[in-house]
């Protein structure tokens, strides 16, 4: 015993420090709860230290809680706390300047909506399906009512890591939501039980013929082989880079990526700005109809909004032919991306409220809104913002970056460098390894459930049963004085069409809920 003590006594103080650091490093690498500590043993603690003292430092010396972009600390904190099912409340009242220009108010009712004992929300506080059915008007063979109004927006395997995609897919399964594949094709990581919306752009990855164009044969096979694919989304553009094509460098095309995307290993592939499958609005409608006919699924389009002339043409064709997209996903100019030039991300396409308002108005004027499920994306993954989107005519919300944050993204804003420290937006094997899939899928699901619960509560406070019942007069936007504060209807100059909603029970009993057929 004495000899052991003597030996320990001979170890210099600095060696003790190294031993302690080594023990901390072992503990960090073997634990699965904190990705950052796993990926950056010992020094990862500095992030938690900075994070814990960051609010104070910012509050006293630097920025306020609401200053950072794209998502400020309060917003990120809300997603993190919600996804961990922690206390996500604020104490002492709001820290926002509610008299500020453009601040949003939801007009509450004198008496909130009353929930009876057997109401679906008395049984499940997070039950909030879409009030419309995709593909019902166009009589598609497999109509789909999304079982959740919040869903994962388009993000490819390639821009996200395999573990991030797998966590999201398993998460949407738990939360009864859907998972949009993004442009990179249907990977094995998208096939873990969650509903999938298959999305493709001008590269036709996953449904690409030998000539690089669209292959209907592959599209049909993909749908036949994967019954969890519930709808198809054709990408026209996205808010962060509308009209910009892309290059997938040969160096990034591994065997796995080549297989999933249907391209050659090591050979650079271009995604041009335009589709080769159609070049006019008429041809696009024919293309949509052909895919719907061949697959039986609802088919929609995704776009960021700027000029309206071609949209007017689309609406006119829809009136004349009775055909057209089953859903339209409108992305705001504030939308995210894996990589885009700042000139595009900052300036091309309208912010969500302007773009969506212009578009909805145009379809409403022609009596088309009931035929279309409107999906909104662009920083809408927060209950009050979603309430505003519903009041303007949105039927569902797609979230990308908020979903990333729920599985550990820390808004490092380096998705384009392959060095994402949280392992979410990187192909680096070491960095990804920190993602514990079962834990992160639970977190995504919990964020979705908390979102739905709070959106339902706001809806009830306004006297309604479902957020589809919000009207443009229920939400006001501040213009500095209450006499001047304007309802959305006078700010954006339209009223949305009333959604033919019967009751939450009716949605629960729907044979198309989650695309399932009644037994
Ligand atoms: C990492 C990443 C990858 C994305 N990939 C695609 C894509 O493949 N296709 C697409 O249409 N949009 C893509 N987007 C845009 C999102 O789907 C979404 O429209 C946009 O980020 C707005 O939602 P948010 O504000 O909730 O992030 C991507 C966004 C991110 C952050």
Coordinates of C-alpha atoms and ligand atoms in Angstrom, one line a residue:
X1 CA 0.0 0.0 0.0
X2 CA 2.8 2.3 1.0
X3 CA 4.6 1.7 -2.2
X4 CA 1.5 2.6 -4.2
X5 CA 1.1 5.8 -2.3
X6 CA 4.9 6.5 -2.8
X7 CA 4.5 5.8 -6.5
X8 CA 1.5 8.2 -6.8
X9 CA 3.5 10.8 -4.9
X10 CA 6.1 10.7 -7.6
X11 CA 3.6 11.7 -10.3
X12 CA 4.0 15.4 -11.1
X13 CA 1.0 17.7 -10.9
X14 CA 0.8 18.3 -14.6
X15 CA 0.6 14.5 -15.2
X16 CA -2.5 14.4 -12.9
X17 CA -4.1 17.1 -15.1
X18 CA -3.4 14.9 -18.2
X19 CA -4.9 11.8 -16.4
X20 CA -8.0 13.7 -15.5
X21 CA -8.4 15.1 -19.0
X22 CA -7.9 11.6 -20.4
X23 CA -10.7 10.2 -18.1
X24 CA -13.0 13.0 -19.2
X25 CA -12.2 12.3 -22.9
X26 CA -13.1 8.6 -22.4
X27 CA -16.3 9.5 -20.7
X28 CA -17.2 12.0 -23.5
X29 CA -16.5 9.4 -26.2
X30 CA -18.5 6.6 -24.6
X31 CA -21.5 8.7 -23.7
X32 CA -24.3 9.0 -26.3
X33 CA -26.4 11.9 -25.0
X34 CA -24.3 14.9 -26.2
X35 CA -23.1 14.8 -29.8
X36 CA -20.7 17.7 -29.3
X37 CA -19.0 16.1 -26.3
X38 CA -18.7 12.9 -28.2
X39 CA -17.3 14.5 -31.4
X40 CA -14.9 16.9 -29.5
X41 CA -13.9 15.1 -26.3
X42 CA -12.8 17.5 -23.5
X43 CA -12.9 20.7 -25.6
X44 CA -16.6 20.1 -26.4
X45 CA -17.2 21.1 -22.8
X46 CA -16.1 24.6 -23.7
X47 CA -19.2 24.9 -26.0
X48 CA -21.5 24.0 -23.1
X49 CA -19.6 26.5 -20.9
X50 CA -20.0 29.2 -23.5
X51 CA -23.6 28.2 -24.1
X52 CA -24.4 28.5 -20.4
X53 CA -22.7 31.9 -19.9
X54 CA -23.6 33.1 -23.5
X55 CA -27.0 34.5 -22.6
X56 CA -25.5 36.6 -19.8
X57 CA -22.6 37.8 -21.9
X58 CA -24.9 38.7 -24.7
X59 CA -27.5 40.3 -22.4
X60 CA -25.0 42.5 -20.6
X61 CA -22.4 43.1 -23.3
X62 CA -23.3 42.1 -26.8
X63 CA -26.7 41.1 -28.4
X64 CA -30.1 40.8 -27.0
X65 CA -31.9 37.4 -27.0
X66 CA -33.9 38.2 -30.2
X67 CA -31.1 39.6 -32.3
X68 CA -29.4 36.7 -34.0
X69 CA -30.4 35.4 -37.5
X70 CA -31.7 33.2 -39.0
X71 CA -32.9 31.9 -35.7
X72 CA -32.4 33.8 -32.5
X73 CA -31.5 32.3 -29.2
X74 CA -35.0 32.3 -27.9
X75 CA -36.3 30.5 -31.0
X76 CA -33.5 28.0 -30.9
X77 CA -33.9 27.5 -27.2
X78 CA -37.6 26.8 -27.7
X79 CA -36.9 24.1 -30.3
X80 CA -34.2 22.5 -28.1
X81 CA -36.4 22.5 -24.9
X82 CA -39.4 21.3 -26.8
X83 CA -37.5 18.5 -28.5
X84 CA -36.2 17.4 -25.1
X85 CA -39.6 17.7 -23.5
X86 CA -38.1 20.1 -21.0
X87 CA -39.8 23.2 -19.6
X88 CA -40.0 25.6 -22.7
X89 CA -41.9 28.3 -20.9
X90 CA -40.7 31.9 -20.4
X91 CA -40.8 33.5 -16.9
X92 CA -41.8 37.0 -16.1
X93 CA -43.5 37.8 -19.4
X94 CA -42.4 38.4 -22.9
X95 CA -39.1 40.0 -23.6
X96 CA -40.2 41.1 -27.1
X97 CA -41.2 44.6 -27.9
X98 CA -44.8 43.9 -28.7
X99 CA -45.3 47.4 -30.0
X100 CA -42.6 46.8 -32.6
X101 CA -43.4 47.2 -36.3
X102 CA -44.6 43.9 -37.9
X103 CA -45.2 42.2 -34.6
X104 CA -47.9 39.5 -34.9
X105 CA -50.9 39.3 -32.6
X106 CA -53.4 36.5 -32.4
X107 CA -56.9 37.8 -31.4
X108 CA -58.1 35.6 -28.6
X109 CA -61.8 34.9 -28.0
X110 CA -63.6 35.8 -24.8
X111 CA -64.2 32.1 -24.1
X112 CA -61.7 29.6 -25.5
X113 CA -62.9 26.6 -27.6
X114 CA -64.4 24.1 -25.1
X115 CA -63.0 20.5 -25.3
X116 CA -65.5 17.9 -24.3
X117 CA -64.5 14.6 -22.6
X118 CA -64.4 12.5 -25.7
X119 CA -62.9 15.0 -28.0
X120 CA -59.9 13.7 -30.0
X121 CA -57.7 16.4 -28.3
X122 CA -58.9 15.4 -24.8
X123 CA -57.5 11.9 -25.6
X124 CA -54.4 13.1 -27.5
X125 CA -53.3 16.8 -27.0
X126 CA -51.0 16.5 -30.1
X127 CA -53.5 15.1 -32.6
X128 CA -53.6 17.7 -35.4
X129 CA -54.0 16.3 -39.0
X130 CA -54.3 18.3 -42.1
X131 CA -57.8 19.5 -42.8
X132 CA -57.6 18.8 -46.5
X133 CA -56.9 15.6 -48.4
X134 CA -54.1 15.7 -51.1
X135 CA -55.4 14.3 -54.4
X136 CA -59.1 14.2 -53.4
X137 CA -60.4 16.7 -55.9
X138 CA -58.4 15.2 -58.7
X139 CA -59.6 11.7 -57.7
X140 CA -56.1 10.2 -57.5
X141 CA -56.2 6.5 -56.7
X142 CA -54.3 7.0 -53.4
X143 CA -55.4 10.2 -51.8
X144 CA -53.4 11.2 -48.7
X145 CA -54.5 13.2 -45.6
X146 CA -51.2 14.1 -43.8
X147 CA -51.7 13.0 -40.2
X148 CA -49.7 15.9 -38.9
X149 CA -49.8 19.6 -40.0
X150 CA -46.1 19.9 -39.4
X151 CA -43.7 17.8 -41.4
X152 CA -40.0 17.5 -42.5
X153 CA -39.2 19.7 -45.5
X154 CA -37.0 18.6 -48.5
X155 CA -33.4 17.9 -47.4
X156 CA -31.4 15.3 -49.3
X157 CA -29.2 12.5 -48.0
X158 CA -25.9 14.1 -49.2
X159 CA -26.7 17.6 -47.8
X160 CA -27.6 15.8 -44.5
X161 CA -25.7 12.9 -43.0
X162 CA -27.1 9.3 -43.1
X163 CA -27.7 9.4 -39.3
X164 CA -29.5 12.7 -39.5
X165 CA -31.8 11.4 -42.3
X166 CA -32.4 8.2 -40.4
X167 CA -33.2 10.0 -37.1
X168 CA -35.7 12.2 -39.0
X169 CA -37.4 9.3 -40.7
X170 CA -37.7 7.4 -37.4
X171 CA -38.9 10.6 -35.7
X172 CA -41.7 11.3 -38.2
X173 CA -42.8 7.7 -37.8
X174 CA -43.2 8.3 -34.0
X175 CA -44.9 11.7 -34.6
X176 CA -47.2 10.4 -37.5
X177 CA -45.7 13.0 -39.8
X178 CA -44.2 12.8 -43.3
X179 CA -40.6 13.1 -44.4
X180 CA -39.7 14.8 -47.7
X181 CA -36.7 13.2 -49.4
X182 CA -35.2 16.4 -50.9
X183 CA -33.5 16.2 -54.3
X184 CA -31.0 13.5 -53.6
X185 CA -33.2 10.5 -54.2
X186 CA -34.8 7.9 -51.9
X187 CA -31.9 6.6 -49.7
X188 CA -32.1 3.6 -47.3
X189 CA -32.1 6.1 -44.5
X190 CA -35.5 7.4 -45.7
X191 CA -36.9 3.9 -45.4
X192 CA -37.3 3.4 -41.7
X193 CA -41.1 3.4 -41.3
X194 CA -42.1 7.1 -41.7
X195 CA -44.4 8.3 -44.5
X196 CA -42.3 9.8 -47.3
X197 CA -43.0 12.5 -49.9
X198 CA -40.6 11.8 -52.8
X199 CA -39.2 15.0 -54.1
X200 CA -37.1 15.5 -57.3
X201 CA -35.6 18.4 -59.1
X202 CA -34.0 19.0 -62.5
X203 CA -31.3 16.3 -61.8
X204 CA -34.1 13.7 -61.5
X205 CA -32.0 11.8 -58.9
X206 CA -33.6 8.5 -58.0
X207 CA -35.8 8.6 -61.1
X208 CA -33.1 9.4 -63.7
X209 CA -32.9 7.7 -67.0
X210 CA -29.6 6.9 -68.8
X211 CA -29.8 10.2 -70.7
X212 CA -30.1 12.2 -67.5
X213 CA -33.8 12.9 -68.1
X214 CA -36.9 11.8 -66.1
X215 CA -37.7 8.1 -66.3
X216 CA -41.4 7.2 -65.7
X217 CA -40.5 3.6 -65.5
X218 CA -38.2 4.3 -62.5
X219 CA -40.8 6.5 -61.0
X220 CA -43.4 3.8 -61.1
X221 CA -41.0 1.2 -59.8
X222 CA -39.9 3.4 -56.9
X223 CA -43.6 3.9 -55.9
X224 CA -44.5 0.2 -56.3
X225 CA -41.4 -0.9 -54.3
X226 CA -42.0 1.6 -51.5
X227 CA -45.6 1.8 -50.4
X228 CA -44.7 4.3 -47.7
X229 CA -44.2 6.9 -50.4
X230 CA -47.5 8.9 -50.1
X231 CA -47.0 11.8 -52.5
X232 CA -44.6 13.2 -55.1
X233 CA -43.2 16.7 -55.1
X234 CA -41.7 18.3 -58.2
X235 CA -39.3 21.0 -57.3
X236 CA -39.4 24.1 -59.5
X237 CA -37.4 26.2 -57.1
X238 CA -36.5 26.8 -53.4
X239 CA -36.4 30.1 -51.5
X240 CA -32.7 30.2 -50.9
X241 CA -31.7 29.9 -54.6
X242 CA -34.6 30.0 -57.1
X243 CA -33.5 29.5 -60.7
X244 CA -30.1 28.4 -59.7
X245 CA -28.9 25.0 -60.9
X246 CA -26.3 22.9 -59.1
X247 CA -23.2 20.8 -59.6
X248 CA -22.5 17.6 -57.9
X249 CA -18.8 17.1 -58.2
X250 CA -17.5 13.7 -59.2
X251 CA -15.3 13.6 -56.1
X252 CA -18.4 13.5 -53.9
X253 CA -20.1 10.7 -55.9
X254 CA -19.3 7.6 -53.9
X255 CA -20.8 4.1 -54.7
X256 CA -23.6 4.7 -52.2
X257 CA -24.5 8.2 -53.6
X258 CA -24.3 6.9 -57.2
X259 CA -26.6 4.0 -56.4
X260 CA -29.2 6.2 -54.6
X261 CA -29.1 9.0 -57.2
X262 CA -28.9 6.8 -60.3
X263 CA -25.6 8.5 -61.5
X264 CA -22.1 7.2 -62.3
X265 CA -19.4 6.9 -59.7
X266 CA -16.9 9.8 -59.8
X267 CA -18.5 11.6 -62.7
X268 CA -19.6 15.2 -62.2
X269 CA -23.4 15.7 -62.6
X270 CA -25.2 19.0 -63.4
X271 CA -28.6 19.9 -62.1
X272 CA -29.6 22.6 -64.7
X273 CA -31.9 25.5 -63.7
X274 CA -34.7 24.1 -65.9
X275 CA -36.5 20.8 -66.2
X276 CA -35.9 18.8 -69.3
X277 CA -39.3 16.9 -68.8
X278 CA -41.3 20.1 -69.6
X279 CA -40.7 23.6 -70.7
X280 CA -44.2 25.3 -70.7
X281 CA -46.8 25.5 -68.0
X282 CA -49.1 23.4 -70.1
X283 CA -46.5 20.7 -70.4
X284 CA -45.9 20.8 -66.7
X285 CA -49.6 20.2 -66.0
X286 CA -49.5 17.2 -68.4
X287 CA -46.4 15.9 -66.7
X288 CA -48.1 16.2 -63.3
X289 CA -51.1 14.3 -64.6
X290 CA -49.0 11.6 -66.2
X291 CA -47.1 10.9 -63.0
X292 CA -50.4 10.9 -61.0
X293 CA -52.0 8.5 -63.5
X294 CA -49.0 6.1 -63.5
X295 CA -48.4 6.0 -59.8
X296 CA -51.9 6.8 -58.4
X297 CA -50.3 9.2 -55.9
X298 CA -51.0 12.9 -55.3
X299 CA -48.5 15.1 -57.2
X300 CA -47.5 18.6 -56.2
X301 CA -45.0 21.3 -56.9
X302 CA -42.6 23.3 -54.7
X303 CA -41.5 26.8 -55.6
X304 CA -40.4 30.2 -54.3
X305 CA -42.5 33.1 -55.5
X306 CA -41.5 36.1 -57.5
X307 CA -43.2 37.0 -60.7
X308 CA -46.8 35.9 -61.0
X309 CA -47.5 35.7 -64.8
X310 CA -46.7 32.0 -65.1
X311 CA -48.7 31.2 -62.0
X312 CA -51.6 33.0 -63.5
X313 CA -51.2 30.8 -66.6
X314 CA -51.2 27.7 -64.3
X315 CA -54.3 28.8 -62.5
X316 CA -56.1 29.5 -65.8
X317 CA -55.2 26.1 -67.1
X318 CA -56.5 24.5 -63.9
X319 CA -59.8 26.3 -64.3
X320 CA -60.1 25.3 -68.0
X321 CA -59.0 21.7 -67.8
X322 CA -59.9 20.7 -64.2
X323 CA -56.4 19.3 -63.9
X324 CA -53.3 20.4 -62.0
X325 CA -51.2 19.9 -58.9
X326 CA -52.7 18.4 -55.8
X327 CA -50.6 20.5 -53.5
X328 CA -48.3 23.5 -53.8
X329 CA -45.4 24.0 -51.4
X330 CA -44.5 27.7 -51.2
X331 CA -41.0 28.4 -49.9
X332 CA -40.1 31.8 -48.6
X333 CA -37.0 33.8 -49.6
X334 CA -35.9 33.4 -46.0
X335 CA -35.7 29.6 -46.5
X336 CA -32.6 27.5 -45.8
X337 CA -30.2 25.5 -48.0
X338 CA -27.2 23.3 -47.7
X339 CA -25.2 25.8 -49.8
X340 CA -26.2 28.9 -51.9
X341 CA -24.4 32.1 -53.0
X342 CA -25.4 34.9 -50.6
X343 CA -26.5 37.0 -53.6
X344 CA -29.3 34.4 -54.2
X345 CA -30.0 33.5 -50.6
X346 CA -30.3 37.2 -49.6
X347 CA -32.1 38.7 -52.5
X348 CA -33.8 36.4 -55.0
X349 CA -37.6 35.6 -54.4
X350 CA -40.1 37.1 -52.0
X351 CA -40.3 36.5 -48.2
X352 CA -42.9 33.9 -47.3
X353 CA -45.8 36.3 -46.3
X354 CA -45.5 38.3 -49.5
X355 CA -45.0 35.4 -51.9
X356 CA -47.7 33.2 -50.3
X357 CA -50.2 36.0 -50.1
X358 CA -49.7 36.9 -53.8
X359 CA -50.0 33.3 -54.8
X360 CA -53.0 32.4 -52.7
X361 CA -54.9 35.5 -53.8
X362 CA -54.4 34.5 -57.4
X363 CA -55.8 31.0 -56.9
X364 CA -58.6 32.3 -54.7
X365 CA -59.8 34.7 -57.4
X366 CA -60.3 31.7 -59.7
X367 CA -62.0 29.6 -57.0
X368 CA -59.2 27.0 -56.9
X369 CA -58.1 27.0 -53.3
X370 CA -60.3 24.1 -52.2
X371 CA -58.6 21.9 -54.8
X372 CA -55.1 22.5 -53.5
X373 CA -53.3 21.6 -50.2
X374 CA -51.1 24.7 -49.5
X375 CA -47.9 24.0 -47.7
X376 CA -45.8 26.7 -46.3
X377 CA -42.1 26.7 -45.4
X378 CA -39.6 29.5 -44.4
X379 CA -39.0 29.8 -40.7
X380 CA -42.6 28.8 -39.9
X381 CA -41.8 26.1 -37.3
X382 CA -43.1 28.1 -34.4
X383 CA -46.7 27.9 -33.2
X384 CA -47.7 31.6 -33.5
X385 CA -46.0 31.9 -36.9
X386 CA -47.8 28.8 -38.0
X387 CA -51.1 30.3 -36.8
X388 CA -50.5 33.3 -39.0
X389 CA -49.7 31.0 -41.9
X390 CA -52.9 29.1 -41.4
X391 CA -54.8 32.4 -41.3
X392 CA -53.3 33.2 -44.7
X393 CA -54.4 29.9 -46.2
X394 CA -51.7 27.4 -45.5
X395 CA -52.9 23.9 -44.7
X396 CA -49.5 22.3 -43.6
X397 CA -46.1 23.6 -42.5
X398 CA -42.9 22.0 -43.7
X399 CA -39.8 22.6 -41.5
X400 CA -36.1 22.0 -42.5
X401 CA -33.7 23.9 -40.2
X402 CA -36.0 23.7 -37.1
X403 CA -36.1 19.9 -37.7
X404 CA -32.3 20.0 -37.9
X405 CA -32.1 21.9 -34.6
X406 CA -34.4 19.4 -32.9
X407 CA -31.8 16.7 -33.6
X408 CA -28.8 18.7 -32.4
X409 CA -27.9 21.4 -35.1
X410 CA -26.4 24.4 -33.3
X411 CA -26.7 26.8 -36.2
X412 CA -23.0 26.8 -36.9
X413 CA -24.0 27.9 -40.5
X414 CA -21.2 25.8 -42.1
X415 CA -23.4 23.1 -43.8
X416 CA -21.5 23.9 -47.1
X417 CA -18.1 23.0 -45.7
X418 CA -18.7 19.3 -44.6
X419 CA -17.5 20.3 -41.2
X420 CA -20.9 20.5 -39.4
X421 CA -19.9 20.1 -35.7
X422 CA -23.1 18.4 -34.7
X423 CA -22.9 15.7 -37.4
X424 CA -26.2 16.8 -39.0
X425 CA -25.1 18.3 -42.3
X426 CA -21.9 16.5 -43.1
X427 CA -20.7 13.3 -44.6
X428 CA -17.7 13.1 -42.3
X429 CA -17.9 9.7 -40.6
X430 CA -16.5 10.8 -37.3
X431 CA -18.7 13.8 -36.9
X432 CA -21.8 11.8 -37.8
X433 CA -21.0 9.1 -35.3
X434 CA -22.0 11.5 -32.4
X435 CA -25.6 11.3 -33.5
X436 CA -27.5 8.7 -31.4
X437 CA -30.4 7.8 -33.8
X438 CA -32.9 6.5 -31.2
X439 CA -32.4 9.5 -29.0
X440 CA -32.5 12.0 -31.9
X441 CA -35.6 10.5 -33.5
X442 CA -37.4 10.8 -30.2
X443 CA -36.3 14.5 -30.1
X444 CA -37.7 15.3 -33.5
X445 CA -40.9 13.5 -32.6
X446 CA -41.2 15.4 -29.4
X447 CA -40.6 18.8 -31.1
X448 CA -43.4 18.0 -33.6
X449 CA -45.7 17.0 -30.8
X450 CA -45.0 20.1 -28.7
X451 CA -45.4 22.3 -31.8
X452 CA -48.8 20.7 -32.5
X453 CA -49.9 20.9 -28.9
X454 CA -49.1 24.6 -28.6
X455 CA -50.6 25.4 -32.0
X456 CA -53.8 23.6 -30.8
X457 CA -53.8 25.6 -27.6
X458 CA -53.4 28.9 -29.5
X459 CA -56.2 27.8 -31.8
X460 CA -58.5 27.1 -28.9
X461 CA -57.6 30.4 -27.3
X462 CA -58.9 32.0 -30.5
X463 CA -62.1 30.1 -30.1
X464 CA -61.5 27.5 -32.9
X465 CA -61.2 23.7 -33.0
X466 CA -58.7 23.5 -35.8
X467 CA -56.1 26.1 -37.1
X468 CA -57.7 25.8 -40.6
X469 CA -60.5 27.9 -39.1
X470 CA -58.3 30.9 -38.5
X471 CA -59.3 33.8 -40.8
X472 CA -57.3 36.8 -41.9
X473 CA -59.1 38.9 -39.4
X474 CA -57.9 36.8 -36.5
X475 CA -54.3 37.9 -36.8
X476 CA -53.0 41.4 -36.7
X477 CA -49.7 42.9 -37.8
X478 CA -48.5 45.9 -35.9
X479 CA -48.0 49.2 -37.6
X480 CA -47.2 51.1 -34.4
X481 CA -50.7 52.0 -33.1
X482 CA -53.7 49.8 -32.5
X483 CA -55.9 52.1 -34.5
X484 CA -53.4 51.5 -37.3
X485 CA -52.6 47.9 -36.5
X486 CA -54.0 46.0 -39.5
X487 CA -55.6 42.6 -39.7
X488 CA -53.9 40.4 -42.2
X489 CA -56.9 40.9 -44.6
X490 CA -56.2 44.6 -44.9
X491 CA -52.4 44.2 -44.9
X492 CA -52.4 41.6 -47.7
X493 CA -55.7 42.5 -49.3
X494 CA -57.5 39.2 -49.4
X495 CA -59.6 36.8 -47.3
X496 CA -58.8 33.2 -47.4
X497 CA -61.5 30.6 -48.5
X498 CA -63.2 28.9 -45.6
X499 CA -61.8 25.3 -45.4
X500 CA -64.7 22.8 -45.3
X501 CA -63.8 21.5 -41.8
X502 CA -66.5 19.5 -39.9
X503 CA -64.7 18.4 -36.7
X504 CA -61.6 16.9 -35.4
X505 CA -63.5 13.6 -34.9
X506 CA -64.3 13.7 -38.7
X507 CA -60.5 14.0 -39.4
X508 CA -59.8 11.1 -37.0
X509 CA -62.3 8.9 -38.8
X510 CA -61.1 9.8 -42.3
X511 CA -60.2 6.8 -44.5
X512 CA -57.3 8.7 -46.1
X513 CA -55.7 9.8 -42.8
X514 CA -52.0 9.0 -43.2
X515 CA -52.9 7.5 -46.6
X516 CA -54.3 4.4 -44.8
X517 CA -57.4 2.7 -46.1
X518 CA -60.3 1.8 -43.7
X519 CA -60.5 -1.9 -43.0
Ligands
LIG1 C1 -29.5 21.4 -45.5 C2 -30.7 21.8 -46.3 C3 -31.0 21.1 -47.5 C4 -32.1 21.4 -48.3 N1 -32.3 20.7 -49.5 C5 -33.4 21.0 -50.2 C6 -33.7 20.2 -51.4 O1 -33.0 19.2 -51.7 N2 -34.7 20.6 -52.1 C7 -35.5 21.7 -51.8 O2 -36.5 22.0 -52.5 N3 -35.3 22.4 -50.7 C8 -34.2 22.1 -49.9 N4 -34.0 22.8 -48.7 C9 -34.9 23.9 -48.3 C10 -35.9 23.4 -47.3 O3 -36.6 22.3 -47.8 C11 -36.9 24.5 -46.9 O4 -37.8 24.8 -48.0 C12 -36.3 25.8 -46.4 O5 -35.2 25.5 -45.6 C13 -37.3 26.6 -45.5 O6 -37.7 25.9 -44.3 P1 -37.0 26.3 -42.9 O7 -37.1 27.7 -42.7 O8 -37.9 25.5 -41.9 O9 -35.6 25.8 -42.9 C14 -32.9 22.5 -47.9 C15 -32.6 23.2 -46.7 C16 -31.6 22.8 -45.9 C17 -31.4 23.6 -44.7

